[in-house]
Amino acid sequence: MKATSSEESEQHSAVLSETDVRAIVRLLADVAAFQGDHGARKRMLMGGLSRLVRADGWLWTMTRVDFPTNTPISIGLLHGGLTDEQVTGWIEAGQASSPPSPDSVPLTEILRDGRHFTRTRQQVVPDDEWYSSPNVKRNRLRLGIDHFLYSIYPLDEPGVISAIGLFREVGRDAFDERESRIAHILLSEIDWLHRAEMPTHKGEGVPQLTRRQRTVMIMMLEGRTTKQISKLLHISEYTVKDHAKAIYKHFRVSSHVELIGRFRCGDGGDVPGGNRER
């Protein structure tokens, strides 16, 4: 359900203290001055933001949304404070179709407006729907994850976004309005960092993969081995290799390294001056 004007106003009505404002400015200045690469800068920013809003973990993805199926498809992933099993649960929650994650449709509807927005989980999915969802029980609660903040930043074309999630463990209180406001203001001021490392093809072709192939691809782009993927997804190494072969064929690459290069460089680094045609 799309947020109304009154809901937008309510989301941003929290008044921040001088201490909050100083902390936001200090963190932005530190990240801007940091000499590391974009990945290191993102980790620095998210570590600082997590402390400001008391989050237990975070995920930052470059994502292409498949609007016909309301499916978010990650084409790049960074995270901190989460176990391998929790990250895998997050990936599988977004790709599952039966049942889908209860936040997929409402987030997609808000995203259609094309504006940066930040929401608590309660603003997107009510408690009764969240806690009764088999998808949530299997991929979130069972793994110790409950409350979170979403901050979605649209990029150059419809459905291509920089998506950030801040998480709290089961048993902790929900994020409040002040914490949502801190995250929204801070993440509004880093346009250059949202766009960093977006592949030039922006994930074109990824929606045509099967849901399981997309899950395996995300884990491969993290640099995980066949054995690690097999263990985390509870499937055989043979099945992982079979999915990998299909992914390589789809993107016209011949190795894990070349696949990563295609999504880091946009064309695998093998076509001077432009994108490679699929």
PDB file of C-alpha atoms in Angstrom:
ATOM      1  CA  MET A   1       0.000   0.000   0.000  1.00  0.00           C
ATOM      2  CA  LYS A   2       1.380   3.369  -1.033  1.00  0.00           C
ATOM      3  CA  ALA A   3       2.119   5.848   1.758  1.00  0.00           C
ATOM      4  CA  THR A   4      -0.171   8.883   1.931  1.00  0.00           C
ATOM      5  CA  SER A   5       1.009  12.466   2.322  1.00  0.00           C
ATOM      6  CA  SER A   6       0.070  12.379   6.005  1.00  0.00           C
ATOM      7  CA  GLU A   7       2.121   9.208   6.470  1.00  0.00           C
ATOM      8  CA  GLU A   8       5.104  10.821   4.762  1.00  0.00           C
ATOM      9  CA  SER A   9       4.755  13.823   7.064  1.00  0.00           C
ATOM     10  CA  GLU A  10       4.479  11.634  10.141  1.00  0.00           C
ATOM     11  CA  GLN A  11       7.577   9.657   9.161  1.00  0.00           C
ATOM     12  CA  HIS A  12       9.667  12.824   9.091  1.00  0.00           C
ATOM     13  CA  SER A  13       8.175  14.618  12.099  1.00  0.00           C
ATOM     14  CA  ALA A  14      10.773  13.421  14.615  1.00  0.00           C
ATOM     15  CA  VAL A  15      12.880  16.248  16.033  1.00  0.00           C
ATOM     16  CA  LEU A  16      16.558  15.365  16.351  1.00  0.00           C
ATOM     17  CA  SER A  17      18.718  16.641  19.157  1.00  0.00           C
ATOM     18  CA  GLU A  18      21.864  18.700  18.620  1.00  0.00           C
ATOM     19  CA  THR A  19      23.829  15.597  19.607  1.00  0.00           C
ATOM     20  CA  ASP A  20      22.133  13.602  16.829  1.00  0.00           C
ATOM     21  CA  VAL A  21      22.839  16.269  14.221  1.00  0.00           C
ATOM     22  CA  ARG A  22      26.486  16.579  15.243  1.00  0.00           C
ATOM     23  CA  ALA A  23      26.895  12.801  15.071  1.00  0.00           C
ATOM     24  CA  ILE A  24      25.421  12.688  11.538  1.00  0.00           C
ATOM     25  CA  VAL A  25      27.657  15.524  10.299  1.00  0.00           C
ATOM     26  CA  ARG A  26      30.739  13.970  11.902  1.00  0.00           C
ATOM     27  CA  LEU A  27      30.104  10.579  10.320  1.00  0.00           C
ATOM     28  CA  LEU A  28      29.490  12.066   6.857  1.00  0.00           C
ATOM     29  CA  ALA A  29      32.694  14.109   7.132  1.00  0.00           C
ATOM     30  CA  ASP A  30      34.718  11.082   8.234  1.00  0.00           C
ATOM     31  CA  VAL A  31      33.424   8.973   5.318  1.00  0.00           C
ATOM     32  CA  ALA A  32      34.100  11.760   2.786  1.00  0.00           C
ATOM     33  CA  ALA A  33      37.662  12.135   4.046  1.00  0.00           C
ATOM     34  CA  PHE A  34      38.362   8.395   4.188  1.00  0.00           C
ATOM     35  CA  GLN A  35      40.887   7.262   1.572  1.00  0.00           C
ATOM     36  CA  GLY A  36      39.642   3.680   1.137  1.00  0.00           C
ATOM     37  CA  ASP A  37      37.765   2.311  -1.877  1.00  0.00           C
ATOM     38  CA  HIS A  38      33.993   2.546  -2.234  1.00  0.00           C
ATOM     39  CA  GLY A  39      33.398  -0.777  -0.511  1.00  0.00           C
ATOM     40  CA  ALA A  40      35.447   0.289   2.498  1.00  0.00           C
ATOM     41  CA  ARG A  41      33.644   3.647   2.605  1.00  0.00           C
ATOM     42  CA  LYS A  42      30.268   1.922   2.588  1.00  0.00           C
ATOM     43  CA  ARG A  43      31.343  -0.354   5.433  1.00  0.00           C
ATOM     44  CA  MET A  44      32.605   2.638   7.411  1.00  0.00           C
ATOM     45  CA  LEU A  45      29.337   4.510   6.875  1.00  0.00           C
ATOM     46  CA  MET A  46      27.156   1.540   7.802  1.00  0.00           C
ATOM     47  CA  GLY A  47      29.220   0.740  10.886  1.00  0.00           C
ATOM     48  CA  GLY A  48      28.754   4.309  12.098  1.00  0.00           C
ATOM     49  CA  LEU A  49      25.055   4.397  11.213  1.00  0.00           C
ATOM     50  CA  SER A  50      24.486   1.062  12.969  1.00  0.00           C
ATOM     51  CA  ARG A  51      25.922   2.518  16.150  1.00  0.00           C
ATOM     52  CA  LEU A  52      23.748   5.650  15.847  1.00  0.00           C
ATOM     53  CA  VAL A  53      20.506   3.649  15.498  1.00  0.00           C
ATOM     54  CA  ARG A  54      21.596   0.685  17.651  1.00  0.00           C
ATOM     55  CA  ALA A  55      21.316  -1.893  14.855  1.00  0.00           C
ATOM     56  CA  ASP A  56      22.784  -5.383  15.208  1.00  0.00           C
ATOM     57  CA  GLY A  57      23.535  -5.801  11.509  1.00  0.00           C
ATOM     58  CA  TRP A  58      23.127  -4.277   8.057  1.00  0.00           C
ATOM     59  CA  LEU A  59      22.878  -5.127   4.360  1.00  0.00           C
ATOM     60  CA  TRP A  60      23.525  -2.841   1.382  1.00  0.00           C
ATOM     61  CA  THR A  61      22.556  -4.074  -2.057  1.00  0.00           C
ATOM     62  CA  MET A  62      22.462  -2.800  -5.594  1.00  0.00           C
ATOM     63  CA  THR A  63      19.090  -4.140  -6.671  1.00  0.00           C
ATOM     64  CA  ARG A  64      16.959  -4.419  -9.786  1.00  0.00           C
ATOM     65  CA  VAL A  65      13.249  -4.853  -9.033  1.00  0.00           C
ATOM     66  CA  ASP A  66      11.249  -7.121 -11.314  1.00  0.00           C
ATOM     67  CA  PHE A  67       7.958  -5.193 -11.175  1.00  0.00           C
ATOM     68  CA  PRO A  68       5.744  -7.892 -12.767  1.00  0.00           C
ATOM     69  CA  THR A  69       6.582 -10.314  -9.939  1.00  0.00           C
ATOM     70  CA  ASN A  70       7.403  -7.748  -7.199  1.00  0.00           C
ATOM     71  CA  THR A  71      10.764  -9.469  -6.785  1.00  0.00           C
ATOM     72  CA  PRO A  72      13.919  -7.617  -5.643  1.00  0.00           C
ATOM     73  CA  ILE A  73      16.987  -9.017  -7.433  1.00  0.00           C
ATOM     74  CA  SER A  74      20.341  -8.180  -5.889  1.00  0.00           C
ATOM     75  CA  ILE A  75      23.207  -7.465  -8.289  1.00  0.00           C
ATOM     76  CA  GLY A  76      25.703  -6.555  -5.589  1.00  0.00           C
ATOM     77  CA  LEU A  77      25.819  -7.125  -1.832  1.00  0.00           C
ATOM     78  CA  LEU A  78      27.719  -5.844   1.202  1.00  0.00           C
ATOM     79  CA  HIS A  79      26.830  -6.686   4.796  1.00  0.00           C
ATOM     80  CA  GLY A  80      28.070  -6.535   8.368  1.00  0.00           C
ATOM     81  CA  GLY A  81      27.081  -7.980  11.740  1.00  0.00           C
ATOM     82  CA  LEU A  82      25.216 -10.956  10.249  1.00  0.00           C
ATOM     83  CA  THR A  83      26.146 -14.642  10.125  1.00  0.00           C
ATOM     84  CA  ASP A  84      26.406 -16.547   6.850  1.00  0.00           C
ATOM     85  CA  GLU A  85      23.125 -18.281   7.684  1.00  0.00           C
ATOM     86  CA  GLN A  86      21.356 -14.952   8.315  1.00  0.00           C
ATOM     87  CA  VAL A  87      22.580 -13.497   5.024  1.00  0.00           C
ATOM     88  CA  THR A  88      21.451 -16.640   3.219  1.00  0.00           C
ATOM     89  CA  GLY A  89      18.031 -16.355   4.869  1.00  0.00           C
ATOM     90  CA  TRP A  90      17.738 -12.765   3.659  1.00  0.00           C
ATOM     91  CA  ILE A  91      18.597 -13.813   0.091  1.00  0.00           C
ATOM     92  CA  GLU A  92      16.135 -16.703   0.111  1.00  0.00           C
ATOM     93  CA  ALA A  93      13.352 -14.603   1.675  1.00  0.00           C
ATOM     94  CA  GLY A  94      13.441 -12.171  -1.251  1.00  0.00           C
ATOM     95  CA  GLN A  95      13.549 -14.870  -3.939  1.00  0.00           C
ATOM     96  CA  ALA A  96      10.907 -17.197  -2.484  1.00  0.00           C
ATOM     97  CA  SER A  97       7.598 -17.368  -4.332  1.00  0.00           C
ATOM     98  CA  SER A  98       5.571 -19.656  -2.123  1.00  0.00           C
ATOM     99  CA  PRO A  99       4.955 -17.869   0.011  1.00  0.00           C
ATOM    100  CA  PRO A 100       6.661 -14.587  -0.951  1.00  0.00           C
ATOM    101  CA  SER A 101       8.061 -12.279   1.693  1.00  0.00           C
ATOM    102  CA  PRO A 102       5.174 -10.100   2.954  1.00  0.00           C
ATOM    103  CA  ASP A 103       7.187  -6.904   2.429  1.00  0.00           C
ATOM    104  CA  SER A 104       7.825  -7.401  -1.316  1.00  0.00           C
ATOM    105  CA  VAL A 105       4.548  -5.992  -2.655  1.00  0.00           C
ATOM    106  CA  PRO A 106       4.215  -2.955  -0.337  1.00  0.00           C
ATOM    107  CA  LEU A 107       7.854  -1.959  -0.845  1.00  0.00           C
ATOM    108  CA  THR A 108       7.458  -2.249  -4.616  1.00  0.00           C
ATOM    109  CA  GLU A 109       4.361  -0.066  -4.533  1.00  0.00           C
ATOM    110  CA  ILE A 110       6.145   2.676  -2.563  1.00  0.00           C
ATOM    111  CA  LEU A 111       9.150   2.393  -4.885  1.00  0.00           C
ATOM    112  CA  ARG A 112       6.999   3.247  -7.913  1.00  0.00           C
ATOM    113  CA  ASP A 113       6.948   6.869  -6.704  1.00  0.00           C
ATOM    114  CA  GLY A 114      10.636   7.104  -7.554  1.00  0.00           C
ATOM    115  CA  ARG A 115      11.668   8.877  -4.329  1.00  0.00           C
ATOM    116  CA  HIS A 116      14.101   7.976  -1.565  1.00  0.00           C
ATOM    117  CA  PHE A 117      12.172   6.588   1.380  1.00  0.00           C
ATOM    118  CA  THR A 118      12.961   5.080   4.766  1.00  0.00           C
ATOM    119  CA  ARG A 119      10.462   2.883   6.632  1.00  0.00           C
ATOM    120  CA  THR A 120      10.354   0.733   9.710  1.00  0.00           C
ATOM    121  CA  ARG A 121       9.073  -2.774   9.171  1.00  0.00           C
ATOM    122  CA  GLN A 122       5.851  -1.881  11.047  1.00  0.00           C
ATOM    123  CA  GLN A 123       5.178   0.896   8.517  1.00  0.00           C
ATOM    124  CA  VAL A 124       5.433  -1.652   5.697  1.00  0.00           C
ATOM    125  CA  VAL A 125       3.984  -4.854   7.174  1.00  0.00           C
ATOM    126  CA  PRO A 126       1.764  -4.976  10.312  1.00  0.00           C
ATOM    127  CA  ASP A 127       2.777  -7.267  13.166  1.00  0.00           C
ATOM    128  CA  ASP A 128       0.036  -9.837  12.655  1.00  0.00           C
ATOM    129  CA  GLU A 129       0.945 -10.350   8.998  1.00  0.00           C
ATOM    130  CA  TRP A 130       4.676 -10.399   9.720  1.00  0.00           C
ATOM    131  CA  TYR A 131       4.669 -12.897  12.569  1.00  0.00           C
ATOM    132  CA  SER A 132       2.207 -15.258  10.856  1.00  0.00           C
ATOM    133  CA  SER A 133       4.191 -15.432   7.595  1.00  0.00           C
ATOM    134  CA  PRO A 134       5.862 -18.834   6.953  1.00  0.00           C
ATOM    135  CA  ASN A 135       8.519 -17.030   4.922  1.00  0.00           C
ATOM    136  CA  VAL A 136       9.351 -14.737   7.850  1.00  0.00           C
ATOM    137  CA  LYS A 137       9.342 -17.592  10.342  1.00  0.00           C
ATOM    138  CA  ARG A 138      11.716 -19.660   8.190  1.00  0.00           C
ATOM    139  CA  ASN A 139      14.082 -17.006   6.849  1.00  0.00           C
ATOM    140  CA  ARG A 140      14.059 -14.316   9.557  1.00  0.00           C
ATOM    141  CA  LEU A 141      12.805 -15.278  12.999  1.00  0.00           C
ATOM    142  CA  ARG A 142      14.313 -18.783  13.036  1.00  0.00           C
ATOM    143  CA  LEU A 143      17.692 -17.202  12.325  1.00  0.00           C
ATOM    144  CA  GLY A 144      17.367 -14.565  15.059  1.00  0.00           C
ATOM    145  CA  ILE A 145      16.401 -11.533  12.923  1.00  0.00           C
ATOM    146  CA  ASP A 146      13.253  -9.510  13.542  1.00  0.00           C
ATOM    147  CA  HIS A 147      12.936  -5.714  13.391  1.00  0.00           C
ATOM    148  CA  PHE A 148      14.561  -3.608  10.715  1.00  0.00           C
ATOM    149  CA  LEU A 149      14.642  -0.335   8.823  1.00  0.00           C
ATOM    150  CA  TYR A 150      14.433  -0.178   5.024  1.00  0.00           C
ATOM    151  CA  SER A 151      16.007   2.740   3.178  1.00  0.00           C
ATOM    152  CA  ILE A 152      15.481   2.624  -0.594  1.00  0.00           C
ATOM    153  CA  TYR A 153      17.307   5.075  -2.865  1.00  0.00           C
ATOM    154  CA  PRO A 154      16.234   5.119  -6.569  1.00  0.00           C
ATOM    155  CA  LEU A 155      18.996   5.376  -9.153  1.00  0.00           C
ATOM    156  CA  ASP A 156      18.982   6.148 -12.876  1.00  0.00           C
ATOM    157  CA  GLU A 157      16.066   4.119 -14.178  1.00  0.00           C
ATOM    158  CA  PRO A 158      12.812   2.712 -12.778  1.00  0.00           C
ATOM    159  CA  GLY A 159      13.361  -0.281 -10.535  1.00  0.00           C
ATOM    160  CA  VAL A 160      17.140   0.131 -10.182  1.00  0.00           C
ATOM    161  CA  ILE A 161      17.874   1.010  -6.567  1.00  0.00           C
ATOM    162  CA  SER A 162      20.391   1.206  -3.776  1.00  0.00           C
ATOM    163  CA  ALA A 163      18.656  -0.722  -0.979  1.00  0.00           C
ATOM    164  CA  ILE A 164      19.772  -0.690   2.645  1.00  0.00           C
ATOM    165  CA  GLY A 165      18.446  -2.728   5.553  1.00  0.00           C
ATOM    166  CA  LEU A 166      19.328  -2.270   9.228  1.00  0.00           C
ATOM    167  CA  PHE A 167      18.435  -5.208  11.488  1.00  0.00           C
ATOM    168  CA  ARG A 168      17.819  -6.036  15.124  1.00  0.00           C
ATOM    169  CA  GLU A 169      17.876  -9.430  16.743  1.00  0.00           C
ATOM    170  CA  VAL A 170      14.781 -11.221  17.980  1.00  0.00           C
ATOM    171  CA  GLY A 171      13.812  -9.993  21.455  1.00  0.00           C
ATOM    172  CA  ARG A 172      14.856  -6.367  20.945  1.00  0.00           C
ATOM    173  CA  ASP A 173      12.500  -3.392  20.568  1.00  0.00           C
ATOM    174  CA  ALA A 174      11.487  -2.085  17.137  1.00  0.00           C
ATOM    175  CA  PHE A 175      13.296   0.862  15.558  1.00  0.00           C
ATOM    176  CA  ASP A 176      11.633   4.132  16.498  1.00  0.00           C
ATOM    177  CA  GLU A 177      10.769   7.312  14.604  1.00  0.00           C
ATOM    178  CA  ARG A 178      13.922   9.146  15.685  1.00  0.00           C
ATOM    179  CA  GLU A 179      16.159   6.310  14.479  1.00  0.00           C
ATOM    180  CA  SER A 180      14.320   6.172  11.155  1.00  0.00           C
ATOM    181  CA  ARG A 181      14.838   9.916  10.778  1.00  0.00           C
ATOM    182  CA  ILE A 182      18.581   9.655  11.476  1.00  0.00           C
ATOM    183  CA  ALA A 183      18.979   6.925   8.855  1.00  0.00           C
ATOM    184  CA  HIS A 184      16.927   8.807   6.265  1.00  0.00           C
ATOM    185  CA  ILE A 185      18.817  12.097   6.616  1.00  0.00           C
ATOM    186  CA  LEU A 186      22.241  10.491   6.610  1.00  0.00           C
ATOM    187  CA  LEU A 187      21.543   8.215   3.632  1.00  0.00           C
ATOM    188  CA  SER A 188      20.025  11.136   1.685  1.00  0.00           C
ATOM    189  CA  GLU A 189      23.392  12.921   1.664  1.00  0.00           C
ATOM    190  CA  ILE A 190      25.554  10.294  -0.066  1.00  0.00           C
ATOM    191  CA  ASP A 191      24.285  10.190  -3.656  1.00  0.00           C
ATOM    192  CA  TRP A 192      27.822   9.511  -4.920  1.00  0.00           C
ATOM    193  CA  LEU A 193      28.146   6.456  -2.680  1.00  0.00           C
ATOM    194  CA  HIS A 194      24.758   5.018  -3.650  1.00  0.00           C
ATOM    195  CA  ARG A 195      25.898   5.021  -7.282  1.00  0.00           C
ATOM    196  CA  ALA A 196      29.382   3.639  -6.668  1.00  0.00           C
ATOM    197  CA  GLU A 197      30.180   0.255  -8.250  1.00  0.00           C
ATOM    198  CA  MET A 198      26.843  -0.059 -10.066  1.00  0.00           C
ATOM    199  CA  PRO A 199      27.602  -2.253 -13.122  1.00  0.00           C
ATOM    200  CA  THR A 200      26.996  -0.464 -16.399  1.00  0.00           C
ATOM    201  CA  HIS A 201      24.429  -3.048 -17.512  1.00  0.00           C
ATOM    202  CA  LYS A 202      22.468  -2.463 -14.253  1.00  0.00           C
ATOM    203  CA  GLY A 203      21.523  -6.106 -13.930  1.00  0.00           C
ATOM    204  CA  GLU A 204      19.832  -6.486 -17.300  1.00  0.00           C
ATOM    205  CA  GLY A 205      19.205 -10.149 -17.945  1.00  0.00           C
ATOM    206  CA  VAL A 206      19.114 -11.137 -14.274  1.00  0.00           C
ATOM    207  CA  PRO A 207      15.273 -11.317 -14.071  1.00  0.00           C
ATOM    208  CA  GLN A 208      15.347 -14.024 -16.754  1.00  0.00           C
ATOM    209  CA  LEU A 209      17.174 -16.427 -14.435  1.00  0.00           C
ATOM    210  CA  THR A 210      15.133 -18.806 -12.280  1.00  0.00           C
ATOM    211  CA  ARG A 211      14.675 -17.878  -8.622  1.00  0.00           C
ATOM    212  CA  ARG A 212      17.138 -20.551  -7.494  1.00  0.00           C
ATOM    213  CA  GLN A 213      19.681 -19.460 -10.100  1.00  0.00           C
ATOM    214  CA  ARG A 214      19.385 -15.878  -8.829  1.00  0.00           C
ATOM    215  CA  THR A 215      19.982 -17.059  -5.256  1.00  0.00           C
ATOM    216  CA  VAL A 216      23.076 -18.996  -6.316  1.00  0.00           C
ATOM    217  CA  MET A 217      24.308 -16.047  -8.419  1.00  0.00           C
ATOM    218  CA  ILE A 218      24.058 -13.605  -5.503  1.00  0.00           C
ATOM    219  CA  MET A 219      26.130 -15.965  -3.369  1.00  0.00           C
ATOM    220  CA  MET A 220      28.659 -16.424  -6.169  1.00  0.00           C
ATOM    221  CA  LEU A 221      29.003 -12.650  -6.507  1.00  0.00           C
ATOM    222  CA  GLU A 222      29.868 -12.598  -2.797  1.00  0.00           C
ATOM    223  CA  GLY A 223      32.778 -14.863  -3.692  1.00  0.00           C
ATOM    224  CA  ARG A 224      31.418 -18.011  -2.047  1.00  0.00           C
ATOM    225  CA  THR A 225      32.685 -21.402  -3.187  1.00  0.00           C
ATOM    226  CA  THR A 226      30.575 -24.260  -4.520  1.00  0.00           C
ATOM    227  CA  LYS A 227      31.038 -26.113  -1.213  1.00  0.00           C
ATOM    228  CA  GLN A 228      29.945 -23.097   0.845  1.00  0.00           C
ATOM    229  CA  ILE A 229      26.853 -22.502  -1.316  1.00  0.00           C
ATOM    230  CA  SER A 230      25.947 -26.188  -1.133  1.00  0.00           C
ATOM    231  CA  LYS A 231      26.123 -26.169   2.671  1.00  0.00           C
ATOM    232  CA  LEU A 232      24.165 -22.923   3.138  1.00  0.00           C
ATOM    233  CA  LEU A 233      21.392 -23.824   0.667  1.00  0.00           C
ATOM    234  CA  HIS A 234      21.246 -27.504   1.692  1.00  0.00           C
ATOM    235  CA  ILE A 235      21.663 -28.712  -1.876  1.00  0.00           C
ATOM    236  CA  SER A 236      24.328 -30.906  -3.457  1.00  0.00           C
ATOM    237  CA  GLU A 237      27.540 -29.519  -4.907  1.00  0.00           C
ATOM    238  CA  TYR A 238      26.507 -31.085  -8.218  1.00  0.00           C
ATOM    239  CA  THR A 239      23.287 -29.025  -8.178  1.00  0.00           C
ATOM    240  CA  VAL A 240      25.238 -25.840  -7.402  1.00  0.00           C
ATOM    241  CA  LYS A 241      27.580 -26.542 -10.332  1.00  0.00           C
ATOM    242  CA  ASP A 242      24.590 -27.163 -12.582  1.00  0.00           C
ATOM    243  CA  HIS A 243      23.097 -23.771 -11.635  1.00  0.00           C
ATOM    244  CA  ALA A 244      26.496 -22.108 -12.118  1.00  0.00           C
ATOM    245  CA  LYS A 245      26.812 -23.520 -15.644  1.00  0.00           C
ATOM    246  CA  ALA A 246      23.380 -22.128 -16.534  1.00  0.00           C
ATOM    247  CA  ILE A 247      24.358 -18.706 -15.122  1.00  0.00           C
ATOM    248  CA  TYR A 248      27.644 -18.675 -17.059  1.00  0.00           C
ATOM    249  CA  LYS A 249      25.831 -19.579 -20.270  1.00  0.00           C
ATOM    250  CA  HIS A 250      23.186 -16.904 -19.718  1.00  0.00           C
ATOM    251  CA  PHE A 251      25.757 -14.118 -19.254  1.00  0.00           C
ATOM    252  CA  ARG A 252      28.241 -15.528 -21.774  1.00  0.00           C
ATOM    253  CA  VAL A 253      31.063 -15.919 -19.296  1.00  0.00           C
ATOM    254  CA  SER A 254      33.230 -18.972 -18.666  1.00  0.00           C
ATOM    255  CA  SER A 255      34.262 -18.762 -15.009  1.00  0.00           C
ATOM    256  CA  HIS A 256      33.368 -17.555 -11.511  1.00  0.00           C
ATOM    257  CA  VAL A 257      36.023 -14.850 -11.747  1.00  0.00           C
ATOM    258  CA  GLU A 258      34.652 -13.597 -15.065  1.00  0.00           C
ATOM    259  CA  LEU A 259      31.103 -13.507 -13.662  1.00  0.00           C
ATOM    260  CA  ILE A 260      32.252 -11.365 -10.729  1.00  0.00           C
ATOM    261  CA  GLY A 261      34.159  -9.129 -13.138  1.00  0.00           C
ATOM    262  CA  ARG A 262      31.051  -8.636 -15.272  1.00  0.00           C
ATOM    263  CA  PHE A 263      29.085  -7.381 -12.294  1.00  0.00           C
ATOM    264  CA  ARG A 264      31.925  -5.303 -10.863  1.00  0.00           C
ATOM    265  CA  CYS A 265      33.032  -3.767 -14.156  1.00  0.00           C
ATOM    266  CA  GLY A 266      29.813  -3.992 -16.132  1.00  0.00           C
ATOM    267  CA  ASP A 267      31.194  -5.982 -19.047  1.00  0.00           C
ATOM    268  CA  GLY A 268      33.839  -8.207 -17.488  1.00  0.00           C
ATOM    269  CA  GLY A 269      36.581  -5.772 -18.431  1.00  0.00           C
ATOM    270  CA  ASP A 270      37.026  -7.440 -21.826  1.00  0.00           C
ATOM    271  CA  VAL A 271      35.257  -4.941 -24.099  1.00  0.00           C
ATOM    272  CA  PRO A 272      37.111  -1.612 -24.476  1.00  0.00           C
ATOM    273  CA  GLY A 273      34.955   1.490 -24.394  1.00  0.00           C
ATOM    274  CA  GLY A 274      31.527   0.000 -23.875  1.00  0.00           C
ATOM    275  CA  ASN A 275      29.174  -2.723 -22.713  1.00  0.00           C
ATOM    276  CA  ARG A 276      29.259  -6.211 -24.059  1.00  0.00           C
ATOM    277  CA  GLU A 277      26.102  -7.240 -25.888  1.00  0.00           C
ATOM    278  CA  ARG A 278      24.285 -10.219 -24.483  1.00  0.00           C
TER     279      ARG A 278
END
